[in-house]
Short mmCIF file of C-alpha atoms and ligand atoms in Angstrom, two decimals:
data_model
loop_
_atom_site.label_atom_id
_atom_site.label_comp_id
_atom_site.label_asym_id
_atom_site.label_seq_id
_atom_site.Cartn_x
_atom_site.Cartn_y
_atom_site.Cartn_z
CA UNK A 30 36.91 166.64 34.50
CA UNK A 31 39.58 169.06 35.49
CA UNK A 32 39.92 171.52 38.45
CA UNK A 33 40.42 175.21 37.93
CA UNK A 34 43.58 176.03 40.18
CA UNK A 35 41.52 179.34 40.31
CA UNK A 36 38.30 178.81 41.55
CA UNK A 37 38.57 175.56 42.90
CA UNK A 38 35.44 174.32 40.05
CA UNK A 39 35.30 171.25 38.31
CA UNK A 40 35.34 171.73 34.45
CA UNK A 41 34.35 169.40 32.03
CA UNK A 42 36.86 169.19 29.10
CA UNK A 43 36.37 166.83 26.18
CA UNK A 44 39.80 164.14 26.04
CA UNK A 45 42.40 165.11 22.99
CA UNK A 46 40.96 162.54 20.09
CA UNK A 47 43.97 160.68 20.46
CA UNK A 48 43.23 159.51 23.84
CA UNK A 49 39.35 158.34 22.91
CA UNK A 50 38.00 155.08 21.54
CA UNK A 51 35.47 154.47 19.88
CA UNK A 52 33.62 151.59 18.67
CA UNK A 53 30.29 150.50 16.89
CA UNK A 54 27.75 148.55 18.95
CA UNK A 55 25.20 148.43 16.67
CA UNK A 56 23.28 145.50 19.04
CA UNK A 57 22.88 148.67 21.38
CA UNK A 58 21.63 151.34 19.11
CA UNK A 59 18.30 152.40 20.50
CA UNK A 60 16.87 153.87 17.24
CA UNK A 61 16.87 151.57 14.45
CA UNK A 62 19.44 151.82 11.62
CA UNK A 63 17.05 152.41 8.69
CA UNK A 64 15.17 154.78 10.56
CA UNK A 65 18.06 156.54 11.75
CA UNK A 66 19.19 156.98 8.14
CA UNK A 67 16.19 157.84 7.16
CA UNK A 68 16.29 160.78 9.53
CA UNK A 69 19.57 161.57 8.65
CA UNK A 70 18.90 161.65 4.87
CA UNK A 71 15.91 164.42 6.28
CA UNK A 72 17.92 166.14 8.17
CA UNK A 73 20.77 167.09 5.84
CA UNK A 74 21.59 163.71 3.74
CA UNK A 75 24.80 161.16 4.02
CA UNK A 76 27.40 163.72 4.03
CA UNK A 77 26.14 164.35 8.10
CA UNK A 78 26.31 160.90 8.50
CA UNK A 79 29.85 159.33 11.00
CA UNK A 80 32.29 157.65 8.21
CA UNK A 81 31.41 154.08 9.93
CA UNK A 82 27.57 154.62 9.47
CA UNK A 83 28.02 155.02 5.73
CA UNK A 84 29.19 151.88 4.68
CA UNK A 85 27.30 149.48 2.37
CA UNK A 86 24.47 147.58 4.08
CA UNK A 87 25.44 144.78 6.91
CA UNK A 88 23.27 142.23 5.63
CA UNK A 89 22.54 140.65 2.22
CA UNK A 90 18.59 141.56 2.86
CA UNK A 91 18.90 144.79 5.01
CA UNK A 92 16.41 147.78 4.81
CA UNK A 93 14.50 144.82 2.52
CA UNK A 94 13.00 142.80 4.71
CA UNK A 95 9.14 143.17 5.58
CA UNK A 96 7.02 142.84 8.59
CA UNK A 97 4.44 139.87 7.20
CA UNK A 98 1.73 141.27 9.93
CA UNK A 99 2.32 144.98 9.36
CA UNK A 100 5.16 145.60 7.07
CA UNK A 101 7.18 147.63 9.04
CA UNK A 102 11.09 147.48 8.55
CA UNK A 103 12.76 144.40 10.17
CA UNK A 104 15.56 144.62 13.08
CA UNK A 105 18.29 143.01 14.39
CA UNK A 106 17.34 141.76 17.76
CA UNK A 107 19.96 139.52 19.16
CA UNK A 108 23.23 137.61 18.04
CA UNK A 109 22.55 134.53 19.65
CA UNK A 110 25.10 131.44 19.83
CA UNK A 111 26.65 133.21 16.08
CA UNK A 112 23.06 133.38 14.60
CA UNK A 113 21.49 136.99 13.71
CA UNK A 114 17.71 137.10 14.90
CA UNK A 115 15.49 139.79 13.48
CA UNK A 116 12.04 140.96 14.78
CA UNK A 117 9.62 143.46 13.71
CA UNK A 118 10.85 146.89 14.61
CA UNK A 119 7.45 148.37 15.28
CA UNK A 120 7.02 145.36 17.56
CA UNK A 121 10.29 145.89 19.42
CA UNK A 122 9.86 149.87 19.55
CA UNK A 123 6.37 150.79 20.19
CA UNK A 124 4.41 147.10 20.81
CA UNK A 125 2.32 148.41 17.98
CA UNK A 126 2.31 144.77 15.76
CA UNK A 127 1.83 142.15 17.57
CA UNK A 128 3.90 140.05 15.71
CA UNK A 129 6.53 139.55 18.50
CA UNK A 130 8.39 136.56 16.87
CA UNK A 131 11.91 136.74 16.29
CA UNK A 132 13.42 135.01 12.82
CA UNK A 133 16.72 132.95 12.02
CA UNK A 134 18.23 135.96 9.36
CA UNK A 135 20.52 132.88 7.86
CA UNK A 136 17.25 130.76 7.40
CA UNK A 137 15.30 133.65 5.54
CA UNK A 138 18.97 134.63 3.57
CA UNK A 139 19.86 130.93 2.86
CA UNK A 140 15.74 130.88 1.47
CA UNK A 141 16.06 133.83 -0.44
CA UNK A 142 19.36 132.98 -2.05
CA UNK A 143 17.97 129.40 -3.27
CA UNK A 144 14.70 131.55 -4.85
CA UNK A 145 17.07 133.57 -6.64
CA UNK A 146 19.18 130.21 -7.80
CA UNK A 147 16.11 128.66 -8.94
CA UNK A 148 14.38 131.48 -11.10
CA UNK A 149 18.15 132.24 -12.52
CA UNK A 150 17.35 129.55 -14.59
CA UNK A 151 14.99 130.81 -15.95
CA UNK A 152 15.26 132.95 -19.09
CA UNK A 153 12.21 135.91 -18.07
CA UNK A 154 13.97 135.91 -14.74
CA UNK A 155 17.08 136.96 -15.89
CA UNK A 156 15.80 139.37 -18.29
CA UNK A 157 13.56 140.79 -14.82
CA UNK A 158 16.14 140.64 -12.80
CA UNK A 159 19.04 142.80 -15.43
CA UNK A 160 15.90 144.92 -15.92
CA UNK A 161 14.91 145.73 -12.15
CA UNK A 162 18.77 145.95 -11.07
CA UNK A 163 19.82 148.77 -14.17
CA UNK A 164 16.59 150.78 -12.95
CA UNK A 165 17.52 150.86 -9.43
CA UNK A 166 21.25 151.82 -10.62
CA UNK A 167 20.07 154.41 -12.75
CA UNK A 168 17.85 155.50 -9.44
CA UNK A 169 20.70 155.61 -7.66
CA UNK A 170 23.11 156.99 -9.98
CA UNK A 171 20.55 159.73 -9.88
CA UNK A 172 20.43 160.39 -6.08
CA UNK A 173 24.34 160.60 -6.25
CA UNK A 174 24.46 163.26 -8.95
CA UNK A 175 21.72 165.23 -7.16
CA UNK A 176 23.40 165.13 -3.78
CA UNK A 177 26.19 165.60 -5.42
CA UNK A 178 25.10 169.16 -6.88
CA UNK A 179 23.21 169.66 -3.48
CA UNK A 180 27.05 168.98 -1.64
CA UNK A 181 28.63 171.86 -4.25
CA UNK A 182 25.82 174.44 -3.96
CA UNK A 183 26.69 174.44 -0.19
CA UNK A 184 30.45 174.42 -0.11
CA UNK A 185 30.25 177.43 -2.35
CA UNK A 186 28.14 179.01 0.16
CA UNK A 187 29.93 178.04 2.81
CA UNK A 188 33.29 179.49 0.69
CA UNK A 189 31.10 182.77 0.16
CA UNK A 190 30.84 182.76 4.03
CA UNK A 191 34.07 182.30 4.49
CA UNK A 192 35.10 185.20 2.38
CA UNK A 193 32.68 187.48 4.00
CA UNK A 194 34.02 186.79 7.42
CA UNK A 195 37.41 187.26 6.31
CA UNK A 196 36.83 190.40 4.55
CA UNK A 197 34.96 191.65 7.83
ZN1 LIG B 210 5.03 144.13 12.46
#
């Protein structure tokens, strides 16, 4: 807040960047992050997204883990004594599952990983697994070109604008 020498008023006046800091909490966010993303992708896709929200996923299983009761996304609840705990995120957000228990992430990840050791051994698992990882690849591959062309189409109109305004 500053004071106008003029009128005596407080005004509020946003800090020169250099003099903020910022930081992710993400054990604070109130909205949870696949839903947030989700509405972000809505909205306008990644490219409205803040640099530090963008990177790759914080967890070997996130935005893949299930609710077993009502298979809503799964959340980060707590770090608690260096141990992630997840929960149900309808059950944390709107008490709509009543599955209120809150899961070890390193026993589930640890349980996962040895599945995926054991069927590696295994020759139709390897073929499944190549298989299932190319698709999504190519799915994603896919996305990126699109947004990609989606990203061009409006810089050019925003170049168009530009032109117009300086021309006016
Ligand atoms: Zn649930």
């Amino acid at each position: 807040m500053v004071k106008d020498t003029k009128t005596g008023n407080r005004l509020s006046r946003l800090n020169p960047e250099t003099d903020r800091q910022e930081q992710a909490v993400p054990a604070l966010a109130i909205v949870d992050p696949e839903i947030f993303a989700a509405a972000l992708a809505k909205r306008g896709g990644r490219a409205a997204m803040a640099p530090r929200d963008r990177t790759t996923p914080r967890h070997l299983l996130s935005g893949l883990l299930r609710c077993g009761s009502c298979g809503a996304g799964m959340s980060v609840e707590d770090h608690h004594r260096g141990r992630t705990r997840i929960r149900c995120t309808k059950a944390t957000e709107a008490a709509s599952c009543d599955n209120t228990r809150s899961y070890q992430l390193d026993v589930i990840e640890a349980a996962v990983a040895g599945g995926l050791r054991d069927r590696m051994v295994d020759r139709d698992g390897i073929a499944l697994y190549v298989r299932v990882y190319n698709e999504e690849r190519q799915a994603l591959a896919a996305y990126s070109v699109n947004r990609r062309a989606q990203i061009e189409k409006r810089l050019q109109q925003a170049e168009r604008e530009q032109d117009r305004i300086y021309k006016a």
